């Protein structure tokens, strides 16, 4: 397991790389060029700039999250050709800089959706929260205005180029069914997976967050059956999955451990975090600890370990604790605690296997 940490870039993240360096066992940063709109080519100079910043502290930049997909590709419009050509150019540029994994998603309009970014937990910390009844009674534009317009930074997944044309986008998706979305994803993969293969980059699709339709938009990367379908669309190790325990875990029908057991050889990258689900379908993000949420984080780590997982893992959204001023979900403190929890489980699995082998040898 290679531990990595998401960082939003110089001048765009509250956390200096020097602080990330002090978290035990972090080998690389997970990054993106957040100022390049979806659909445009990522220029070599800008990629190299991040590489230099990271390498100064001994970090790799092997994992990119995300190269976002232009809506015209998801909608299957004729204009998708140019955007796919640009995507291919970006893959080639990233390969030149040594990138190994590209995380992306295929969610229409919105990436992740929550109703409250700073909901208080019992311990006084705050975290991202999803409230079913609120979604049922709010217009998407109002949600955007209450959630994401209050900051002087752009949140990933809520970039201005999506939000400024919200009602047009909703109109365009009016007649797009889940099957249309599958077709458009298949078309996109047919063009990019051969390029990814040639360039040694694994494409790792992120599941939909939450894993069900929101505001009537189609969503397809939501459960085991659909992930199997995605991986079978093109049966190549370069067509992979970002296993996100928190996104998939927001639905009680998803058994993450079983998914890892079935798909382990197609998971180059994992996001590990916990969420607490409520009976009415609401959910809140919690600490990574197994007892704080609904997800069997120990089981997730053990399933990865048992499959000899050698990919990249990052802690995912944390709570906001100790009065930290940070991006929602992306503070330093709780994600660092999360890492130590993940290492704790991992190291004891390694230790147990060693001791068992030793015992067996000495019998
Ligand atoms: C939110 C993230 C997502 C994720 C994308 C991957 O915090 O988990 O924005 O990066 O869905 O493409």
XYZ file of C-alpha atoms and ligand atoms in Angstrom:
375
model
C 0.000 0.000 0.000
C 1.351 3.392 -0.971
C -0.042 6.207 1.177
C -0.809 9.510 -0.551
C -2.508 12.750 0.487
C -4.693 15.109 -1.506
C -3.252 18.606 -1.881
C -4.893 21.422 -3.810
C -1.756 23.272 -4.831
C 0.374 26.245 -3.914
C -1.825 29.221 -3.049
C -4.943 27.055 -3.336
C -4.568 24.915 -0.200
C -4.268 26.028 3.410
C -1.849 23.198 4.111
C 1.852 23.592 3.345
C 3.614 20.557 1.882
C 6.043 20.777 4.813
C 3.200 19.792 7.148
C 2.100 16.884 4.997
C 5.695 15.704 5.139
C 5.330 15.216 8.894
C 2.491 12.685 8.570
C 4.065 9.231 8.845
C 4.381 7.207 5.683
C 3.057 9.626 3.053
C 4.868 9.049 -0.251
C 3.051 11.317 -2.612
C 0.499 14.019 -3.181
C -2.730 13.570 -5.064
C -3.119 16.676 -7.183
C -4.786 18.386 -10.121
C -4.544 21.597 -12.086
C -7.655 23.023 -10.518
C -7.581 26.213 -12.566
C -7.806 24.468 -15.942
C -11.459 24.129 -16.982
C -12.748 20.667 -17.934
C -12.102 19.990 -21.595
C -8.851 21.924 -21.931
C -5.400 20.407 -22.347
C -3.173 20.457 -19.260
C 0.018 22.254 -20.303
C 3.382 20.624 -19.679
C 4.860 23.685 -17.913
C 2.108 23.680 -15.308
C 2.400 19.941 -14.742
C 6.147 20.276 -14.265
C 5.678 23.132 -11.833
C 3.675 20.874 -9.484
C 6.190 18.093 -9.981
C 9.028 20.356 -8.876
C 7.129 21.617 -5.834
C 6.366 18.049 -4.761
C 9.788 16.622 -5.478
C 11.472 19.333 -3.420
C 9.970 17.544 -0.414
C 10.514 14.047 -1.742
C 6.884 13.438 -2.755
C 5.806 11.706 -5.942
C 2.915 13.012 -8.058
C 1.894 9.577 -9.359
C -1.835 10.075 -8.802
C -3.960 12.799 -10.375
C -7.452 13.531 -9.054
C -9.221 14.472 -11.209
C -8.942 15.153 -14.893
C -12.571 16.197 -15.193
C -14.682 15.207 -18.147
C -16.407 17.870 -20.186
C -20.206 17.633 -19.990
C -20.427 17.317 -23.804
C -18.682 13.946 -23.503
C -21.147 12.768 -20.868
C -23.998 14.096 -22.977
C -22.637 12.430 -26.111
C -22.765 15.632 -28.194
C -20.865 15.878 -31.518
C -18.568 18.457 -29.896
C -17.252 15.657 -27.662
C -14.624 14.794 -30.292
C -12.545 17.897 -29.563
C -12.838 17.383 -25.829
C -11.806 13.739 -26.109
C -8.835 14.761 -28.293
C -7.855 17.217 -25.566
C -8.262 14.558 -22.906
C -5.929 12.296 -24.848
C -3.353 15.073 -25.117
C -3.591 15.566 -21.345
C -3.025 11.836 -20.759
C 0.068 12.005 -22.972
C 1.399 15.063 -21.164
C 0.805 13.450 -17.779
C 2.614 10.323 -18.945
C 5.636 12.444 -19.808
C 5.712 13.606 -16.192
C 5.549 9.997 -14.966
C 1.927 9.899 -13.770
C 0.635 6.395 -13.014
C -3.063 6.829 -12.163
C -5.781 9.241 -13.291
C -8.905 9.410 -11.153
C -12.012 10.773 -12.899
C -15.755 10.475 -12.620
C -18.726 10.319 -14.934
C -21.373 12.073 -12.858
C -23.627 14.472 -14.741
C -23.495 18.142 -13.650
C -22.521 17.693 -10.018
C -19.695 15.663 -8.658
C -20.342 14.925 -4.960
C -23.482 16.356 -3.318
C -24.091 17.344 0.322
C -26.591 19.634 1.994
C -24.358 20.973 4.751
C -20.591 21.262 4.787
C -20.195 22.076 8.466
C -22.765 20.029 10.372
C -21.889 19.687 14.026
C -21.178 16.224 15.399
C -21.681 15.264 19.039
C -18.035 15.906 19.882
C -18.235 19.526 18.684
C -16.349 18.944 15.441
C -18.077 19.511 12.094
C -18.346 17.433 8.939
C -20.082 17.097 5.573
C -23.716 16.037 5.838
C -26.385 14.813 3.428
C -30.019 15.339 4.342
C -32.546 13.553 2.167
C -35.556 15.751 2.873
C -33.577 18.891 2.151
C -32.588 17.604 -1.296
C -36.207 16.759 -1.999
C -37.249 20.329 -1.257
C -34.516 22.490 -2.703
C -33.757 23.655 -6.227
C -30.249 22.785 -7.424
C -29.410 26.478 -7.915
C -30.377 27.274 -4.339
C -28.254 24.420 -3.069
C -25.300 25.728 -5.033
C -25.818 29.203 -3.650
C -26.010 28.053 -0.047
C -23.254 25.477 -0.280
C -20.528 26.630 -2.552
C -20.711 30.336 -3.226
C -19.518 31.366 0.205
C -15.853 30.685 -0.247
C -12.988 32.460 -1.877
C -11.785 29.182 -3.337
C -13.340 26.752 -5.773
C -14.342 23.362 -4.462
C -13.467 20.365 -6.618
C -16.602 19.112 -8.257
C -18.265 22.500 -7.898
C -16.207 24.467 -10.383
C -17.715 27.667 -11.827
C -17.824 26.223 -15.344
C -20.448 23.739 -14.187
C -22.353 25.969 -11.843
C -22.682 29.056 -13.996
C -24.739 27.179 -16.576
C -26.729 25.026 -14.222
C -30.203 25.405 -15.684
C -28.941 24.924 -19.261
C -27.179 21.779 -18.144
C -30.263 20.429 -16.435
C -32.197 21.077 -19.657
C -29.619 19.194 -21.673
C -29.830 16.178 -19.374
C -33.632 16.155 -19.410
C -33.886 13.211 -21.801
C -30.601 11.479 -21.013
C -31.240 8.044 -19.550
C -28.869 5.810 -17.621
C -28.424 3.702 -20.762
C -27.438 6.824 -22.730
C -24.880 7.599 -20.079
C -23.500 4.054 -20.337
C -23.210 4.462 -24.124
C -21.404 7.779 -23.749
C -19.038 6.342 -21.158
C -18.338 3.361 -23.403
C -17.600 5.658 -26.347
C -15.199 7.701 -24.223
C -13.420 4.612 -22.853
C -13.042 3.096 -26.331
C -11.055 6.148 -27.291
C -8.973 6.748 -24.187
C -8.150 3.319 -22.744
C -5.827 2.360 -25.641
C -4.008 5.677 -25.095
C -3.800 5.087 -21.349
C -2.462 1.591 -22.007
C 0.181 2.853 -24.389
C 1.236 5.504 -21.887
C 1.256 3.239 -18.819
C -1.450 5.213 -16.995
C -4.285 3.474 -15.180
C -7.663 5.179 -15.482
C -9.603 4.848 -12.220
C -13.232 5.917 -12.273
C -14.625 7.319 -9.034
C -18.019 6.014 -7.891
C -20.950 8.388 -7.771
C -21.269 10.233 -4.503
C -23.841 9.556 -3.170
C -24.418 6.345 -5.140
C -27.963 7.125 -6.245
C -29.740 9.628 -8.447
C -29.850 13.178 -7.104
C -32.172 15.840 -8.608
C -33.354 13.273 -11.140
C -29.968 13.096 -12.895
C -28.834 9.697 -14.130
C -26.049 8.037 -12.144
C -24.430 4.738 -13.030
C -21.308 3.980 -10.977
C -23.319 3.123 -7.921
C -23.147 -0.561 -6.978
C -21.340 -3.857 -7.476
C -23.285 -4.931 -10.516
C -22.683 -1.633 -12.306
C -19.000 -1.567 -11.401
C -18.718 -5.064 -12.875
C -20.408 -3.776 -16.031
C -17.998 -0.825 -16.210
C -14.936 -3.047 -15.836
C -16.279 -5.410 -18.502
C -16.895 -2.579 -20.981
C -13.173 -2.786 -21.649
C -11.467 -5.677 -19.971
C -8.089 -4.086 -19.377
C -6.131 -3.323 -16.190
C -5.989 0.247 -17.488
C -9.753 0.533 -17.140
C -9.967 0.558 -13.353
C -11.802 1.791 -10.297
C -11.091 4.278 -7.520
C -12.524 2.328 -4.622
C -14.154 4.992 -2.450
C -15.492 3.455 0.748
C -17.346 6.593 1.776
C -19.134 7.224 -1.527
C -20.226 3.635 -2.012
C -20.864 3.223 1.704
C -23.563 5.900 1.733
C -25.881 3.167 0.493
C -26.489 0.293 2.880
C -26.882 -2.090 -0.058
C -23.201 -1.768 -0.910
C -20.832 -4.222 0.717
C -17.399 -2.667 0.180
C -15.473 -5.693 1.426
C -17.137 -7.928 -1.158
C -16.397 -5.371 -3.864
C -12.687 -5.372 -3.012
C -12.677 -9.173 -3.026
C -14.198 -9.234 -6.505
C -12.419 -6.268 -8.127
C -9.043 -6.161 -6.352
C -6.955 -6.524 -9.506
C -8.713 -3.510 -11.026
C -8.288 -1.069 -8.111
C -5.196 1.086 -8.577
C -6.358 3.729 -6.084
C -8.550 3.764 -2.966
C -10.160 6.506 -0.891
C -10.806 5.248 2.608
C -13.194 7.027 4.945
C -16.177 6.342 7.166
C -19.753 7.610 7.044
C -22.574 7.178 9.495
C -25.885 6.329 7.837
C -29.209 7.119 9.472
C -32.424 5.180 8.996
C -34.066 7.972 7.013
C -31.274 7.845 4.432
C -29.313 10.857 5.737
C -25.619 10.380 6.296
C -22.752 12.259 7.896
C -19.023 11.856 7.543
C -17.207 10.798 10.696
C -13.727 9.964 11.880
C -12.151 6.983 10.132
C -12.619 4.788 13.197
C -14.792 1.705 12.699
C -16.897 2.433 15.808
C -17.759 5.981 14.683
C -19.553 5.146 11.443
C -21.399 2.478 9.495
C -18.477 1.155 7.465
C -16.275 -1.764 8.352
C -12.987 0.067 7.842
C -11.054 -2.845 9.349
C -12.711 -5.210 6.852
C -11.889 -2.835 3.989
C -8.209 -2.710 4.962
C -8.079 -6.457 5.521
C -9.656 -7.163 2.135
C -7.042 -4.919 0.500
C -4.277 -6.590 2.480
C -5.492 -10.103 1.692
C -5.524 -9.250 -2.004
C -1.858 -8.151 -1.788
C -2.900 -4.626 -2.647
C -0.005 -2.548 -3.887
C -1.874 0.502 -5.144
C -2.313 3.997 -3.744
C -4.501 4.864 -0.769
C -5.495 8.211 0.575
C -7.489 9.049 3.659
C -10.633 10.776 2.507
C -12.760 13.581 3.878
C -12.140 14.190 7.522
C -13.993 16.181 10.140
C -12.987 19.768 10.858
C -11.375 19.649 14.276
C -9.332 21.797 16.661
C -10.651 24.996 15.032
C -8.763 24.321 11.859
C -9.431 26.706 8.981
C -9.603 24.417 5.985
C -11.393 23.339 2.855
C -14.547 21.384 3.672
C -13.520 17.781 4.286
C -9.879 18.449 3.542
C -8.272 19.619 6.759
C -4.859 18.441 7.826
C -5.649 17.203 11.316
C -8.423 14.683 10.908
C -7.017 13.280 7.699
C -3.682 12.813 9.478
C -5.493 10.983 12.280
C -7.203 8.917 9.579
C -3.853 7.950 8.110
C -2.578 6.803 11.477
C -5.694 4.686 11.919
C -5.208 3.099 8.488
C -1.533 2.452 9.211
C -2.476 0.980 12.584
C -4.708 -1.594 10.942
C -2.272 -2.256 8.090
C 0.805 -2.638 10.267
C -0.942 -5.053 12.568
C -2.051 -7.132 9.570
C 1.561 -7.234 8.342
C 2.768 -8.116 11.812
C 0.212 -10.841 12.317
C 1.099 -12.489 9.022
C 4.808 -12.391 9.874
C 4.258 -13.847 13.309
C 1.980 -16.562 11.959
C 4.588 -17.503 9.333
C 7.323 -17.465 11.929
C 5.260 -19.667 14.187
C 4.543 -22.052 11.319
C 8.217 -22.258 10.366
C 9.232 -22.938 13.955
C 6.694 -25.624 14.631
C -14.709 15.082 -3.268
C -14.036 14.085 -4.093
C -14.552 14.084 -5.504
C -13.622 13.257 -6.344
C -14.083 13.093 -7.749
C -13.179 12.178 -8.496
O -14.205 15.451 -2.272
O -14.076 12.825 -3.542
O -14.613 15.382 -5.996
O -12.382 13.869 -6.372
O -15.360 12.595 -7.816
O -13.327 12.379 -9.857
